[in-house]
Coordinates of C-alpha atoms and ligand atoms in Angstrom, one line a residue:
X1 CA 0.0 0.0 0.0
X2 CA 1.2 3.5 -1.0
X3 CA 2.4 5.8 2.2
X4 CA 0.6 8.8 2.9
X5 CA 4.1 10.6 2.1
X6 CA 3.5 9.2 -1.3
X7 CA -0.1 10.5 -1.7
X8 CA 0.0 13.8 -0.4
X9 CA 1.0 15.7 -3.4
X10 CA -2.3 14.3 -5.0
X11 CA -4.5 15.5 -2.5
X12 CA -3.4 19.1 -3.2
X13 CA -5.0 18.8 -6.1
X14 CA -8.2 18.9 -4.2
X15 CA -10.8 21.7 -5.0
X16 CA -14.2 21.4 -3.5
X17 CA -16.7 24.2 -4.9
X18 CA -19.0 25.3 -2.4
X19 CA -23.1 26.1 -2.8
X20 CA -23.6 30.0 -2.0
X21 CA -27.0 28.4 -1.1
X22 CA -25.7 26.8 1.9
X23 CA -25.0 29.5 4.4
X24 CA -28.6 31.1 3.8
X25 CA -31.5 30.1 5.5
X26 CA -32.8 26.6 4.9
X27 CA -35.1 24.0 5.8
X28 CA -37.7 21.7 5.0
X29 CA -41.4 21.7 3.9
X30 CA -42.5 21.6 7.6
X31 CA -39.7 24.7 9.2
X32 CA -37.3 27.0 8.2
X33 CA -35.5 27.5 11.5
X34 CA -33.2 30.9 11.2
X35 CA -29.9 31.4 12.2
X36 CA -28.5 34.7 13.5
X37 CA -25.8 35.9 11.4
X38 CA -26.8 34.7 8.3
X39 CA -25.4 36.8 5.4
X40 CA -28.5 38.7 3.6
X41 CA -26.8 39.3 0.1
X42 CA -24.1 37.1 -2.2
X43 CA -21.7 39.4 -1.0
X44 CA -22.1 38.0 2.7
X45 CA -22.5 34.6 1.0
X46 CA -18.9 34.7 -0.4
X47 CA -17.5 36.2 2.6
X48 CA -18.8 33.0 4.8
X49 CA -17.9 30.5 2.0
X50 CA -14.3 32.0 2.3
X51 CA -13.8 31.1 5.7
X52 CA -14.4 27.7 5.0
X53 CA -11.6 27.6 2.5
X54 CA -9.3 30.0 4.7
X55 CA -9.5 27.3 7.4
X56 CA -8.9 24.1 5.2
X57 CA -7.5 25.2 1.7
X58 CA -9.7 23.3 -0.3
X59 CA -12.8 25.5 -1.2
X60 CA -11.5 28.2 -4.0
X61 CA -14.8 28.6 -5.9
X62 CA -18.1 29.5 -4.7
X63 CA -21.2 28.5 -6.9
X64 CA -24.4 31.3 -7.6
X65 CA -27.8 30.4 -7.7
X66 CA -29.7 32.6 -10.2
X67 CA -32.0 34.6 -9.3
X68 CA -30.7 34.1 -5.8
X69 CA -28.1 35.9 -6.4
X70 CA -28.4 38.9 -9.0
X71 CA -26.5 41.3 -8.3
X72 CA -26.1 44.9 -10.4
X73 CA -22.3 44.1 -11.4
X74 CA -21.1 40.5 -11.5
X75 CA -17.8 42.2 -12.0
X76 CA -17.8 43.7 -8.2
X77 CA -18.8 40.4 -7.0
X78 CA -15.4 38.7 -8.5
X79 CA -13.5 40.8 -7.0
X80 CA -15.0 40.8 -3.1
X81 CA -14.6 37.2 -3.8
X82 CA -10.8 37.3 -5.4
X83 CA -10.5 39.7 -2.3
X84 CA -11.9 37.3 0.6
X85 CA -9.3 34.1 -1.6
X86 CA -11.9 32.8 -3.2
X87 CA -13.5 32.8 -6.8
X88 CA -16.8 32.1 -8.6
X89 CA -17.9 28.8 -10.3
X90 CA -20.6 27.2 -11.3
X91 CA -24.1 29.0 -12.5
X92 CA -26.9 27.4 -11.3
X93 CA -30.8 28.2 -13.0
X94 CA -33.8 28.3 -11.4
X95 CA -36.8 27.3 -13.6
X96 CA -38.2 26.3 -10.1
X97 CA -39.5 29.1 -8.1
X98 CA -41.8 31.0 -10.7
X99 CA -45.9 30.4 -10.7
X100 CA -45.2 30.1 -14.4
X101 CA -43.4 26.8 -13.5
X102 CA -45.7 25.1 -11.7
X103 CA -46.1 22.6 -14.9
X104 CA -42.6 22.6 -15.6
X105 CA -40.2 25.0 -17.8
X106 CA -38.3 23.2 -20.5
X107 CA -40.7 20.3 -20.9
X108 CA -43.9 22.4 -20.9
X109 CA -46.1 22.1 -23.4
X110 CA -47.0 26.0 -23.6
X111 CA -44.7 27.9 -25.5
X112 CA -44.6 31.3 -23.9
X113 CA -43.0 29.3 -20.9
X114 CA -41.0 27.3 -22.4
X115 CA -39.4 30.4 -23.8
X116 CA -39.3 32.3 -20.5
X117 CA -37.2 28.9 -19.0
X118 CA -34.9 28.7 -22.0
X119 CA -34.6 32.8 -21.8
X120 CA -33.9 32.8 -18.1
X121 CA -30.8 30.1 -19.3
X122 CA -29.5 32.4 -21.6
X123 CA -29.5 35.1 -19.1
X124 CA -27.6 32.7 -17.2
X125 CA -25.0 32.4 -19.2
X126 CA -24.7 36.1 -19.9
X127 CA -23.9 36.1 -16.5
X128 CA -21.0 33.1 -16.6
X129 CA -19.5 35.5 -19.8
X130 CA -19.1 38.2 -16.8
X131 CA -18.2 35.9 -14.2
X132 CA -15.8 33.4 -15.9
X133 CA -17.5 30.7 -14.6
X134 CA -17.2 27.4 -17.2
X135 CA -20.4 25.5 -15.8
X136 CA -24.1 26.1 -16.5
X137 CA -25.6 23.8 -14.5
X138 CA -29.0 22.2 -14.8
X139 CA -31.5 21.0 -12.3
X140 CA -35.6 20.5 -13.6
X141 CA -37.9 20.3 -11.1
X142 CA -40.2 19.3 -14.2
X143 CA -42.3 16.3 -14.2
X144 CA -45.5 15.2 -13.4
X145 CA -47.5 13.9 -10.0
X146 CA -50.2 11.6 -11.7
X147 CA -50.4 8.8 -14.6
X148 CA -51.6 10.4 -17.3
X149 CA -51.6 13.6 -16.6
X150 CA -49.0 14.5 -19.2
X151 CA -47.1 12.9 -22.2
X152 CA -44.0 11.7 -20.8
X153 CA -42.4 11.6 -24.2
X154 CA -43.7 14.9 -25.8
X155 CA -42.1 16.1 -22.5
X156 CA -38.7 14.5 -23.5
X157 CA -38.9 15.8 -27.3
X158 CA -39.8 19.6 -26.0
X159 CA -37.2 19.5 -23.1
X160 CA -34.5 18.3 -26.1
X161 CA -35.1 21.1 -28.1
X162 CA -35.0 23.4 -25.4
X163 CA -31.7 22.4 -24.4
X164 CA -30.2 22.1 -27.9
X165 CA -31.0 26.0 -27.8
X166 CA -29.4 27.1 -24.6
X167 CA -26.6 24.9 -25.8
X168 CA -26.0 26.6 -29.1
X169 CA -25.6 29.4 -26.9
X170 CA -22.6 28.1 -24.3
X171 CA -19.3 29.2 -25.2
X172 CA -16.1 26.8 -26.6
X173 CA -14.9 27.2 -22.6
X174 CA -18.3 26.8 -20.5
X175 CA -20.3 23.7 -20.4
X176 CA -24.1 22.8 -20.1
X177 CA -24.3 20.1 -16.8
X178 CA -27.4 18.3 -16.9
X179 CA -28.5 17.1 -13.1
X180 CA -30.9 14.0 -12.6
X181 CA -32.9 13.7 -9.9
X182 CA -35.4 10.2 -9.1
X183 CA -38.1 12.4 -7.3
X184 CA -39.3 15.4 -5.8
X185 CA -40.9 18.0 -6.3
X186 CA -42.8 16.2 -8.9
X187 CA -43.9 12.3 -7.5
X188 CA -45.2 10.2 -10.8
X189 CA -42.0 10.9 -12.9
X190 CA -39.2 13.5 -13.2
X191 CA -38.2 14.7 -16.7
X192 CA -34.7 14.3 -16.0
X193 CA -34.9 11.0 -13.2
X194 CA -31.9 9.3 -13.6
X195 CA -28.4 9.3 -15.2
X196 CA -29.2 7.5 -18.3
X197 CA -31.9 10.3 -19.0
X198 CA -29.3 13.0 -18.4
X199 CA -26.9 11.1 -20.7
X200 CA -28.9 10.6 -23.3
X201 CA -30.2 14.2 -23.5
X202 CA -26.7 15.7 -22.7
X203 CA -24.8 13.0 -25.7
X204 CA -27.5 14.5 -28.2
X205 CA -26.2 18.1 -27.7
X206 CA -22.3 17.5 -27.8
X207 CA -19.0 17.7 -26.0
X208 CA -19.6 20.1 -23.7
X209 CA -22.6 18.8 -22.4
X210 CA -22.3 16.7 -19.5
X211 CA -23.7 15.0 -16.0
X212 CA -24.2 16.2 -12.9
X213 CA -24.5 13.5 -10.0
X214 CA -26.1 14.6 -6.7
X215 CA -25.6 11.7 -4.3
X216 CA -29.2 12.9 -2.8
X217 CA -30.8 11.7 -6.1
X218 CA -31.0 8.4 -6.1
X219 CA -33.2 5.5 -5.2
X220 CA -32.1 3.9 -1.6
X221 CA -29.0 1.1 -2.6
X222 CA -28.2 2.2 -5.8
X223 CA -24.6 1.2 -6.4
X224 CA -23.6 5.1 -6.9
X225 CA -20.2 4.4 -7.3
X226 CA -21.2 2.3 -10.9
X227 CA -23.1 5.4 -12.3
X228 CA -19.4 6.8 -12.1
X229 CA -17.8 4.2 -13.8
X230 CA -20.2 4.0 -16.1
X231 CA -20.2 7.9 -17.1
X232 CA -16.4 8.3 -16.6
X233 CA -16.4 5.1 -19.2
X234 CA -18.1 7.5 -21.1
X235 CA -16.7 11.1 -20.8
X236 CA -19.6 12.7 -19.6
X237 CA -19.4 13.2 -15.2
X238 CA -19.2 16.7 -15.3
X239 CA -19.6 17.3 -11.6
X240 CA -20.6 16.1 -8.4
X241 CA -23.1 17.5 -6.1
X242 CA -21.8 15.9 -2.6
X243 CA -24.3 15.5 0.2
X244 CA -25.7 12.6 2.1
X245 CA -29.1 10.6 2.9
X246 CA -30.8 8.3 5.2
X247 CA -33.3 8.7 3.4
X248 CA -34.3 11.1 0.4
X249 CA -32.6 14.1 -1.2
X250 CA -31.6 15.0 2.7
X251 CA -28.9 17.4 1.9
X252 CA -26.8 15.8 5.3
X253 CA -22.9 16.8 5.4
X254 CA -21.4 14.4 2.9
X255 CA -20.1 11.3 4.4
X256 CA -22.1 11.7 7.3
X257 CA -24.7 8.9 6.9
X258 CA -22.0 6.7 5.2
X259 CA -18.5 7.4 5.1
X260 CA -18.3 4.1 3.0
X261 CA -19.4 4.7 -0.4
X262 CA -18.4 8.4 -0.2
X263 CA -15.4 6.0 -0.2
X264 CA -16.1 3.9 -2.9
X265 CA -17.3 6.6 -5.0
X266 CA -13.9 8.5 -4.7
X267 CA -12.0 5.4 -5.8
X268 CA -13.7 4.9 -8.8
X269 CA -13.4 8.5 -9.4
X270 CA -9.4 8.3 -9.1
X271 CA -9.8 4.6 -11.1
X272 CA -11.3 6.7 -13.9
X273 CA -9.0 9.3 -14.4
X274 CA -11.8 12.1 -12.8
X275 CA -9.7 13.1 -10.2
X276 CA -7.8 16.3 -9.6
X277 CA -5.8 17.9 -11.8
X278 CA -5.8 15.7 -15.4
X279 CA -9.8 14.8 -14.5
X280 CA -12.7 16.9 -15.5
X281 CA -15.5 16.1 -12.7
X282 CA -16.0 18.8 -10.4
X283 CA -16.6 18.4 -7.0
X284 CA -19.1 20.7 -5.4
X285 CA -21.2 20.4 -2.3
X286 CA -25.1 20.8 -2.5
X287 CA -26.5 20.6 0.8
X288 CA -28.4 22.8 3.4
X289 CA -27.8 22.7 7.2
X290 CA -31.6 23.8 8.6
X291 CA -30.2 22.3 12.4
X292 CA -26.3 22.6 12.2
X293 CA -24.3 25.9 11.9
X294 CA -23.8 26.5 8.5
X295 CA -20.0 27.6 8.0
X296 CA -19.0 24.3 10.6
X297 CA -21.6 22.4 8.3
X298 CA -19.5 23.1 5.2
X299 CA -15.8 22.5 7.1
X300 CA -17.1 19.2 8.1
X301 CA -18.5 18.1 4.5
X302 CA -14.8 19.0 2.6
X303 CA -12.9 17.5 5.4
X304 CA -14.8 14.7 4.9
X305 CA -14.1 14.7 1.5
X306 CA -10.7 14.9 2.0
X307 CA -10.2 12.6 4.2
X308 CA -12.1 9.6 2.2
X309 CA -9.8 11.2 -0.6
X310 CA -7.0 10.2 1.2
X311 CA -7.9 6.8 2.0
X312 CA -8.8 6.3 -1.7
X313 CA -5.4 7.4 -3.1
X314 CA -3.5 4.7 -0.7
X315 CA -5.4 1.9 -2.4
X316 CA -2.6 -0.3 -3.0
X317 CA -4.2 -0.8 -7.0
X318 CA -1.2 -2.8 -7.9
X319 CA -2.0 -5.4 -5.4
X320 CA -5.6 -5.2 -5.8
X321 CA -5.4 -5.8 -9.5
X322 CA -3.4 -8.9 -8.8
X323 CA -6.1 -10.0 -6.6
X324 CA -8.5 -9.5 -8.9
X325 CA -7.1 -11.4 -12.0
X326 CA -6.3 -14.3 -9.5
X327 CA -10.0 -14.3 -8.6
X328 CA -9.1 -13.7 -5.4
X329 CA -12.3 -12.4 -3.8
X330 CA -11.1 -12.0 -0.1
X331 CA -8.0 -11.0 -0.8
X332 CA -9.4 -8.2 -3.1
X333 CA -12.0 -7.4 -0.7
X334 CA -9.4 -7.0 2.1
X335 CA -7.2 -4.9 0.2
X336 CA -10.3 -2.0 -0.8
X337 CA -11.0 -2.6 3.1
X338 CA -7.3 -2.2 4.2
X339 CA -7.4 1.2 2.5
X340 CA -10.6 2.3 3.7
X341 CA -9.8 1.5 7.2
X342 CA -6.8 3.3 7.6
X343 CA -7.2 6.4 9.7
X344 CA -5.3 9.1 8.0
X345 CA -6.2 12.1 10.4
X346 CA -3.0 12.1 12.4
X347 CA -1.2 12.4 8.6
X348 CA -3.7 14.4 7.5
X349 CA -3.4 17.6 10.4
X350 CA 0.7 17.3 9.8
X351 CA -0.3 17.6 6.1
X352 CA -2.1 21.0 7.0
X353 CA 0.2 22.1 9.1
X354 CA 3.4 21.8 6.4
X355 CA 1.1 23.8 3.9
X356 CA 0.3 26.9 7.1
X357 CA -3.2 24.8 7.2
X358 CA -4.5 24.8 10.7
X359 CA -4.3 21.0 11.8
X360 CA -7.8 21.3 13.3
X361 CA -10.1 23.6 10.7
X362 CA -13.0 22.7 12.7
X363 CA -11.4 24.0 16.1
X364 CA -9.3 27.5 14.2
X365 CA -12.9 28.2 12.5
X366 CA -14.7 28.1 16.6
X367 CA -11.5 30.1 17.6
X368 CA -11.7 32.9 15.0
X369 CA -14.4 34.7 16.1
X370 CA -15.8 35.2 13.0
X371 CA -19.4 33.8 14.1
X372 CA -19.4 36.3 16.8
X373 CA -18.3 38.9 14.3
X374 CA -21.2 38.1 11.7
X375 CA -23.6 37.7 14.6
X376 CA -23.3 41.0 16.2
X377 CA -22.8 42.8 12.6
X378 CA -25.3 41.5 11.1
X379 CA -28.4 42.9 12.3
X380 CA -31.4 43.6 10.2
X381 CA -32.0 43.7 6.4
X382 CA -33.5 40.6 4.5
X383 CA -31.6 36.7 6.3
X384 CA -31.1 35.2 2.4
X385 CA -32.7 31.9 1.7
X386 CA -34.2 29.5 -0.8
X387 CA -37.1 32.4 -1.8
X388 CA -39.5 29.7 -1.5
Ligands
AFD401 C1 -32.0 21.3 -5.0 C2 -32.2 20.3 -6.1 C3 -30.9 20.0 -6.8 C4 -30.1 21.3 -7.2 C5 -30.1 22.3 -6.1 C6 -29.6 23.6 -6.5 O1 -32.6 19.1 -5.5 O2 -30.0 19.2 -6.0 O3 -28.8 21.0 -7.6 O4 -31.4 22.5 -5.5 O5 -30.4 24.1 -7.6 O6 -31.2 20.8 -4.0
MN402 MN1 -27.9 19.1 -6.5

């Protein structure tokens, strides 16, 4: 098995885009319970998403949600981000939030709204041009809560043409990510439900149309981890959204409800050639903390993802490819295990320390004050949040 000495270099290769989302206000259907201090404009969002990357080094980029977060000059916003150490990525729409939507937005049948979604996408990407930001990324709510109630295949045809538009528009750098999601908010059928949807949509506009896969979005047991083999197999995972479930789209701190197969996803990521530096797949976190403080919320997840990162990259591949043509099926087994079992926090807070990392980011975030800081400054004005 490889030494962590041997691995490290690879894990600073490690970026881990953060949701601006995510330090608003959130919660579920039944409560959103506010927190104090919660920023109240993207420019507060960027300054709390910074901390999380001053504390650990792995969080450069900071995603927008549009409409979320308009602001009069994108160009202002770059720089209080490139000012705080940070940047902005990814674009994310919104065709879910508008009464026009309440039938869907690229898959509706009524032309007037169709155009509206596909507009607000172009607006979108007007605003990655000002931004810099490569990804456009794509999550329908669209779909349909009762048999019959709509042409699931009209839905497909409309939805295609719709994004071959917004796709003529995306620029040789930028990219259209497609997400899939099995359910919710529409319970018969999602236009967009699973990966091989999103494929075959995304392989029918081009290159620079790709996958997004949300952990959240799948049926319970669904070997993950194959979906990104199976879409690294065939150039198209874009990105990651990283969260975890017990149960549905829960949008728990990754690795949280099982460390495991945030484990096995990572080594077929590295297996595939998506990791770091020569891969393509971003990894960004989507997921809300309604009960946890949201700045430790986000520390935790890319810590987490870090540190199954770690264990990934020690996988002794050499000797688990041996196994594996032998037909060895304990000895593989114990190999994959071997890795994941290996505790690499001592290595890890040495790691941070040799790059002026604090050892514990969890413990220098609770000692900086900051929460205090936002908490006492920020009094009044509009708490952001999902403008549900
Ligand atoms: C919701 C959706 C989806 C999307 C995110 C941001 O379920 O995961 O990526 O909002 O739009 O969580
Ligand atoms: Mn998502």
């Amino acid at each position: 098995m490889a030494t962590f000495a041997d691995i490290a270099p690879r894990l600073d290769e490690q970026a881990i885009e953060l949701p601006s989302w995510a330090f608003g206000n959130s919660g579920t259907r039944f409560r959103v319970f506010g927190q104090p201090g919660v920023p109240r404009d993207p420019f507060e969002k960027i300054a709390d998403a910074a901390q999380v990357h001053k504390v650990t080094g792995l969080s450069p980029t900071v995603a927008l949600h549009i409409p979320w977060d308009k602001v009069d000059d994108y160009g202002q916003l770059a720089q209080h981000a490139a000012d705080n150490g940070v940047a902005l990525g990814t674009i994310n729409s919104n065709t879910f939030q508008d009464e026009d939507y309440k039938l869907g937005s690229l898959a509706h049948r009524d032309d007037r709204i169709r155009r509206k979604a596909i507009d607000h996408h172009l607006e979108c990407i007007d605003i990655m041009d000002a931004t810099g930001s490569r990804d456009l990324k794509i999550w329908l709510a669209d779909g349909t809560n009762y048999a019959g109630q709509d042409d699931m295949r009209g839905r497909q045809d409309r939805m295609g043409e719709a994004l071959q538009e917004i796709y003529e528009r995306i620029g040789e750098h930028q990219r259209l990510v497609l997400e899939y999601k099995i359910f919710e908010p529409a319970f018969y059928h999602m236009d967009v439900p699973d990966w091989g949807t999103s494929y075959a949509q995304v392989a029918a506009l081009g290159e620079r149309a790709v996958v997004c896969l949300d952990t959240g979005h799948h049926a319970p047991s669904t070997n993950i981890e194959f979906i990104v083999m199976q879409l690294l197999r065939l150039g198209k995972l874009g990105s990651f959204d990283f969260n975890s479930r017990n149960y549905a789209d829960d949008d728990l701190i990754v690795g949280a409800a099982d460390p495991f197969q945030l484990f096995r996803i990572i080594v077929e990521v590295i297996r595939g050639g998506g990791y770091g530096k020569d891969g393509d797949t971003a990894f960004m976190l989507d997921q809300c903390h309604n009960i946890e403080d949201k700045i430790p919320g986000q520390i935790r997840s890319v810590l987490n993802v870090q540190e199954m990162t770690a264990r990934a990259l020690l996988l002794d591949r050499d000797a688990l490819d041996a196994a594996q043509a032998e037909g060895d099926v304990l000895k593989a087994h114990g190999i994959l295990m071997d890795a994941f079992y290996t505790d690499v926090r001592p290595a890890l807070a040495e790691y941070r320390e040799a790059k002026g990392l604090p050892a514990d980011p969890m413990a220098a975030y609770a000692a900086s004050g900051y929460k205090e800081q936002i908490v006492a400054e920020r009094v009044g004005g509009a708490q952001a949040g999902w403008g549900a």
